[in-house]
Short mmCIF file of C-alpha atoms and ligand atoms in Angstrom, two decimals:
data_model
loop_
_atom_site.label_atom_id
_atom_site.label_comp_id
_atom_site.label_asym_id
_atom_site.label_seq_id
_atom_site.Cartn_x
_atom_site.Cartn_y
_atom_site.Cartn_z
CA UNK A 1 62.89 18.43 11.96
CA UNK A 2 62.81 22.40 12.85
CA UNK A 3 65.95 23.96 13.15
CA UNK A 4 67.04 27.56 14.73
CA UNK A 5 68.11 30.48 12.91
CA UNK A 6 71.96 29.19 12.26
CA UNK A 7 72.56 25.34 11.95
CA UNK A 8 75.12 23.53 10.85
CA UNK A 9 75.49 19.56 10.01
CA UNK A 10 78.89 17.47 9.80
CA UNK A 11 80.71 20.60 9.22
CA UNK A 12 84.59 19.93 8.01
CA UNK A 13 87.70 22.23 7.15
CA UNK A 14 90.81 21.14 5.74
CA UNK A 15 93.38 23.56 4.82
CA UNK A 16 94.99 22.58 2.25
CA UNK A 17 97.78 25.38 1.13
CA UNK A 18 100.99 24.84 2.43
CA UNK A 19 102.54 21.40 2.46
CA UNK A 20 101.02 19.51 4.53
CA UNK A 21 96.97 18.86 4.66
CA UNK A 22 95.27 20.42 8.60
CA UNK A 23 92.47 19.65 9.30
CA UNK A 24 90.74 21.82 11.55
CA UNK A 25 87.08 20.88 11.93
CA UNK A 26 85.77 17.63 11.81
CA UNK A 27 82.48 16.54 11.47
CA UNK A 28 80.91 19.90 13.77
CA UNK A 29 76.65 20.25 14.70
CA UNK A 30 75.32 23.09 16.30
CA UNK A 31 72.11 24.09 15.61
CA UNK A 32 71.40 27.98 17.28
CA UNK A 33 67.43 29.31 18.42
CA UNK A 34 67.16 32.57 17.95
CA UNK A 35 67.36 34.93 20.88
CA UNK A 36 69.84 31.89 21.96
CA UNK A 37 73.06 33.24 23.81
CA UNK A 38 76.23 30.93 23.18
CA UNK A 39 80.22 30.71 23.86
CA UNK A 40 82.29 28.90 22.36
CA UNK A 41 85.98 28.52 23.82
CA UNK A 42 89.24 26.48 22.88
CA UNK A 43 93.00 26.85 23.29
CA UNK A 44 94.46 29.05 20.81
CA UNK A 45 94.60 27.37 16.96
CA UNK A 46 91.56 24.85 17.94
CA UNK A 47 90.07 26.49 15.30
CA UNK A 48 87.40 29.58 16.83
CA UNK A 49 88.20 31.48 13.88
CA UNK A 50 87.54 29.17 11.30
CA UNK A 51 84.20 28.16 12.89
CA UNK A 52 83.37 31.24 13.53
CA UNK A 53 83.83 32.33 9.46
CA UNK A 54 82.18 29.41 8.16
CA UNK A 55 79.19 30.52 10.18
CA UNK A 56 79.10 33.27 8.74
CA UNK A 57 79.32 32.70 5.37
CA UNK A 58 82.89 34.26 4.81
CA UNK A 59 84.47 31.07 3.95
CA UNK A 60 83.70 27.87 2.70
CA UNK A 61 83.56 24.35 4.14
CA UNK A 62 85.14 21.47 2.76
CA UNK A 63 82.38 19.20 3.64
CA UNK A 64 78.85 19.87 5.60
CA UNK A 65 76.25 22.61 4.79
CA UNK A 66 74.98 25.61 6.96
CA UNK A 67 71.89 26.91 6.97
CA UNK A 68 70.50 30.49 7.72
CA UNK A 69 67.24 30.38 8.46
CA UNK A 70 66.41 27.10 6.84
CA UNK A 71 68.86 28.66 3.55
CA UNK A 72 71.50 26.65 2.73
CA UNK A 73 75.15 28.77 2.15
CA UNK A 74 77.09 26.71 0.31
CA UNK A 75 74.85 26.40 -2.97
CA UNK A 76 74.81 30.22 -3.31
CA UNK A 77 76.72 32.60 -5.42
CA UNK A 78 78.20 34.96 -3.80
CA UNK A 79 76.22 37.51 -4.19
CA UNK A 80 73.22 35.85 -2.89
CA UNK A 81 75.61 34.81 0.04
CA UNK A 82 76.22 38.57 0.91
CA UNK A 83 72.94 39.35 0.58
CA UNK A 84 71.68 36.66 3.25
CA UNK A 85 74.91 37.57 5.53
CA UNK A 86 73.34 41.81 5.05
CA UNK A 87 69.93 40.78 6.03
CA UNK A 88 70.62 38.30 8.94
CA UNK A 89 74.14 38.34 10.28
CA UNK A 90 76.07 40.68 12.35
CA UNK A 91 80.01 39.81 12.25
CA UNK A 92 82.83 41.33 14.48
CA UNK A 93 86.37 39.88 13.29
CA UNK A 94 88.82 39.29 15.71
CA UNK A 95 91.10 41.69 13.89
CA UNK A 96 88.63 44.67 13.66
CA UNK A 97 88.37 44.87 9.42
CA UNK A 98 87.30 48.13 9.38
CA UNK A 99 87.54 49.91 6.32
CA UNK A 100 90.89 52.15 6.80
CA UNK A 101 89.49 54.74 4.09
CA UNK A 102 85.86 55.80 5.84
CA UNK A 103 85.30 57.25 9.35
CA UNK A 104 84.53 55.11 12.48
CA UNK A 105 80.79 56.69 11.46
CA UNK A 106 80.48 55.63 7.96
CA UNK A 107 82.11 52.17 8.58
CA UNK A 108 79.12 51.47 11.27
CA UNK A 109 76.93 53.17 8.94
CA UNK A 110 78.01 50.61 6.01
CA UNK A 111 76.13 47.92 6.26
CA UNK A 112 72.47 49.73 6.93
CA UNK A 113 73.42 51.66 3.30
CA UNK A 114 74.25 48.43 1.61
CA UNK A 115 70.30 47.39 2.75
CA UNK A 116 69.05 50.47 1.35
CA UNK A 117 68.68 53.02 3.83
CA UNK A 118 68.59 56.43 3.46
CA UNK A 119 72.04 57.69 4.02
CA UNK A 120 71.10 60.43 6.83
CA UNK A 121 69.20 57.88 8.92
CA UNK A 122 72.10 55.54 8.31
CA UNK A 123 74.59 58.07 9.70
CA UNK A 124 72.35 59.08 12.51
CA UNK A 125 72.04 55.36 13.71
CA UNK A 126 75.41 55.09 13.53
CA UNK A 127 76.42 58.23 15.53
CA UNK A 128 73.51 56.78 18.17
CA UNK A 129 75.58 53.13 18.70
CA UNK A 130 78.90 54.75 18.59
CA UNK A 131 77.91 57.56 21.65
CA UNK A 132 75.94 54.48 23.37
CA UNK A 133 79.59 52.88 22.96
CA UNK A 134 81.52 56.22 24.70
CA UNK A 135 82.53 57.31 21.18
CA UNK A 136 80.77 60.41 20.59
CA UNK A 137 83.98 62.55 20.05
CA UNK A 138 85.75 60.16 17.93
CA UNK A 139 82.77 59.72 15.19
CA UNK A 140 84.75 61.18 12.31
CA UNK A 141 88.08 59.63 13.26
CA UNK A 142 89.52 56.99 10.47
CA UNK A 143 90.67 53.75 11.67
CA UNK A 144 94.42 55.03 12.34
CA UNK A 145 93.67 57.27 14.42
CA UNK A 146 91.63 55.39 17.04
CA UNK A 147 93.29 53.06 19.86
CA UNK A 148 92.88 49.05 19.42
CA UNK A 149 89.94 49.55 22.27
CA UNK A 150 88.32 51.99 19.72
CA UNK A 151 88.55 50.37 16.84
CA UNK A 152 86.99 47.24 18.05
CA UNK A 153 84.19 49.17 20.09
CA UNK A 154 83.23 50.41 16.10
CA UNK A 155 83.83 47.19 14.38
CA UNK A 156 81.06 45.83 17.75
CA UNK A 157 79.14 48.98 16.29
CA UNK A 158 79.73 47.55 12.79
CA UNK A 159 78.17 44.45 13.99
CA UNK A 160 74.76 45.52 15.48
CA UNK A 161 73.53 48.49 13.95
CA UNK A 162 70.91 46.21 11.87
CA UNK A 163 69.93 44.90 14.46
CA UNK A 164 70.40 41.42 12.47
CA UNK A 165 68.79 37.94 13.36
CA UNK A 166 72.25 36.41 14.84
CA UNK A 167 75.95 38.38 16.05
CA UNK A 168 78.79 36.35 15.34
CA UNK A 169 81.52 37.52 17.60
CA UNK A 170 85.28 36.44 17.97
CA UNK A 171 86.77 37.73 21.11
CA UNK A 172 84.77 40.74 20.95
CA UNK A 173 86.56 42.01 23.87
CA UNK A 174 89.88 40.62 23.25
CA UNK A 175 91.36 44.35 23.59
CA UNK A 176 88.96 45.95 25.89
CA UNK A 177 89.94 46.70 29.66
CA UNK A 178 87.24 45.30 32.33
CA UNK A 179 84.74 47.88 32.50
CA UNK A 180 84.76 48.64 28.52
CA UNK A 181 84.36 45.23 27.90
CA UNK A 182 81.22 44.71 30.25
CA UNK A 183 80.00 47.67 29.11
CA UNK A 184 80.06 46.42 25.48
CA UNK A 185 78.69 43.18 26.23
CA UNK A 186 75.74 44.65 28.21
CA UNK A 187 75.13 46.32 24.54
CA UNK A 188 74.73 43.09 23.02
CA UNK A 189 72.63 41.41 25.84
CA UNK A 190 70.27 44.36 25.30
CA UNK A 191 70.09 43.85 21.80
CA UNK A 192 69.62 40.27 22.49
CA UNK A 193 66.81 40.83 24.93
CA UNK A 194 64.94 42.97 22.75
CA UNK A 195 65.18 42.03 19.28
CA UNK A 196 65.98 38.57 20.10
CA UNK A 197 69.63 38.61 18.25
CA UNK A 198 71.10 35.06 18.89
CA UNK A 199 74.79 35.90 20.20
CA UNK A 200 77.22 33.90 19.12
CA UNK A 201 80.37 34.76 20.88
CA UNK A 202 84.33 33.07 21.03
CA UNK A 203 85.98 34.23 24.53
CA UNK A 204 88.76 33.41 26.64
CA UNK A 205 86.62 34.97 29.48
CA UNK A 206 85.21 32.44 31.58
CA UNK A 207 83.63 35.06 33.53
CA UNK A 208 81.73 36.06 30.02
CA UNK A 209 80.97 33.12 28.91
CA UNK A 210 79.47 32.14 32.37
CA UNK A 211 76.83 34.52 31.41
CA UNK A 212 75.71 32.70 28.42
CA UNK A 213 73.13 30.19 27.91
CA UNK A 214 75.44 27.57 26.48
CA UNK A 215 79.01 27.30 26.52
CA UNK A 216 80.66 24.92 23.78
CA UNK A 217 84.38 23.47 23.82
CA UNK A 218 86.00 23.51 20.36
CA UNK A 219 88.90 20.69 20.85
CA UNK A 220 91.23 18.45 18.17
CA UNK A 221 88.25 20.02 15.56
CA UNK A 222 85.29 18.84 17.81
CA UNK A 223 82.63 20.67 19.22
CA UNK A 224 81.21 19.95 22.69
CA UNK A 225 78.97 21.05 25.32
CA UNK A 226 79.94 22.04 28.64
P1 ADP B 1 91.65 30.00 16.67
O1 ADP B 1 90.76 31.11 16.21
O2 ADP B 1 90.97 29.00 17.55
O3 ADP B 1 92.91 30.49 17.32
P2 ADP B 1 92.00 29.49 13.82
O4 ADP B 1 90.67 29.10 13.32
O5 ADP B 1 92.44 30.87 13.53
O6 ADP B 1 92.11 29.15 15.38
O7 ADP B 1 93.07 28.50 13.22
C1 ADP B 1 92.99 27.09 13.39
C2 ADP B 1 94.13 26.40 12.68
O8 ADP B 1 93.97 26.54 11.27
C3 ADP B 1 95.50 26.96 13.01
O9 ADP B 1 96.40 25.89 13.12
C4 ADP B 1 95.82 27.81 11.83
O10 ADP B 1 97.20 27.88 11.61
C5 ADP B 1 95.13 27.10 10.70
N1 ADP B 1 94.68 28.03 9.63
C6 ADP B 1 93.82 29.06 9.78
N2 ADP B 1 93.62 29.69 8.60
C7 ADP B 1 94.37 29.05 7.69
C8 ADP B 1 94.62 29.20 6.28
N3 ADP B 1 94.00 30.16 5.56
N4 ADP B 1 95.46 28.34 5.68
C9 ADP B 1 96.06 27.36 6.39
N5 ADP B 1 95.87 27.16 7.70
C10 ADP B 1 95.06 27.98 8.35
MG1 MG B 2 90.86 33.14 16.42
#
């Protein structure tokens, strides 16, 4: 059997903190080509987020196994885990996560350092994405001092200055207005038509998600097509 770039099998989460078990995801396949363009949507609390992580390697499941490109996560250390998420996986949080101590420049330019690149081409790439994202005059601003539509057009930044294999996205443009939110998503569909990046995207916007190739429905910890 081949499988895409990201796959997972029987995928499970179970939260187990507070007093009572939940049980969020329940047996969930996808398997994702690369180049492939997918939404996934769901009421609030059906459990986007949580997918969405485990995808990417920032949590664990309970039961299952994910694979990035044909490497299995959950046998890793950690360090190995980071490593695979540096080389292949672009995340944007749905809270942006930026790093409140570093400008909106050095955040984007973050992960191309942690690969090894030389820190004045990683700062020029980053300046690049952020004035392709109408941020030229805000590249040495910290976190605080950009609006909500700022900070997540960096943490989008954040996401796709590798250029990685696969973005993982959760409401990417949750807190954009119209225009800056089809602006930002014609940045990733460029990226995805010339690299190939598989786009992995959570939305409310039916409108957005229209424009995918596939559109999943994450319900009672199911995933479906359509
Ligand atoms: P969505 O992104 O679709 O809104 P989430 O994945 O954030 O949903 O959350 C799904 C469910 O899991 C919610 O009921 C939420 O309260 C619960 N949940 C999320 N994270 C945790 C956690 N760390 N501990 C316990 N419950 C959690
Ligand atoms: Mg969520």
């Amino acid at each position: 059997m081949t499988t895409g770039i990201l796959h997972c099998q029987q995928l499970g989460k179970t939260y187990t903190e507070g007093p009572n078990d939940v049980t969020v995801l329940d047996g969930v396949n996808l398997d994702i080509q690369s180049g492939e363009r997918i939404a996934i949507v769901g009421t609030s609390g059906s459990g986007k987020s949580t997918l969405l992580h485990l995808l990417g390697g920032l949590d664990l499941p309970t039961t299952g196994s994910i694979w990035v490109d044909g490497q299995e996560l959950s046998g890793m250390s950690d360090k190995r885990r980071g490593d695979i998420r540096n080389e292949y996986l672009g995340f944007v949080y749905q809270f942006h996560h930026l790093l409140p101590e570093f400008t909106a420049v050095d955040n984007v330019a973050m992960p191309l350092l942690i690969r090894g690149v030389d820190a004045k081409e990683a700062r020029d790439r980053a300046s690049t994405l952020l004035s392709n994202m109408g941020l030229d005059d805000r590249l040495s601003h910290r976190p605080v001092e950009l609006s909500g539509g700022e900070r997540q057009r960096a943490a989008i930044a954040r996401a796709l200055v590798t250029e990685p294999s696969v973005v993982l996205a959760d409401e990417p443009t949750g807190n954009l207005d119209e225009k800056t939110a089809d602006a930002v998503f014609n940045m990733m569909l460029e990226l995805n038509e010339r690299v190939g990046t598989a786009l992995v995207m959570v939305t409310h916007d039916t409108s957005l998600a229209a424009r995918m190739d596939k559109s999943y429905h994450l319900e009672r910890g199911h995933l479906t097509l359509g």
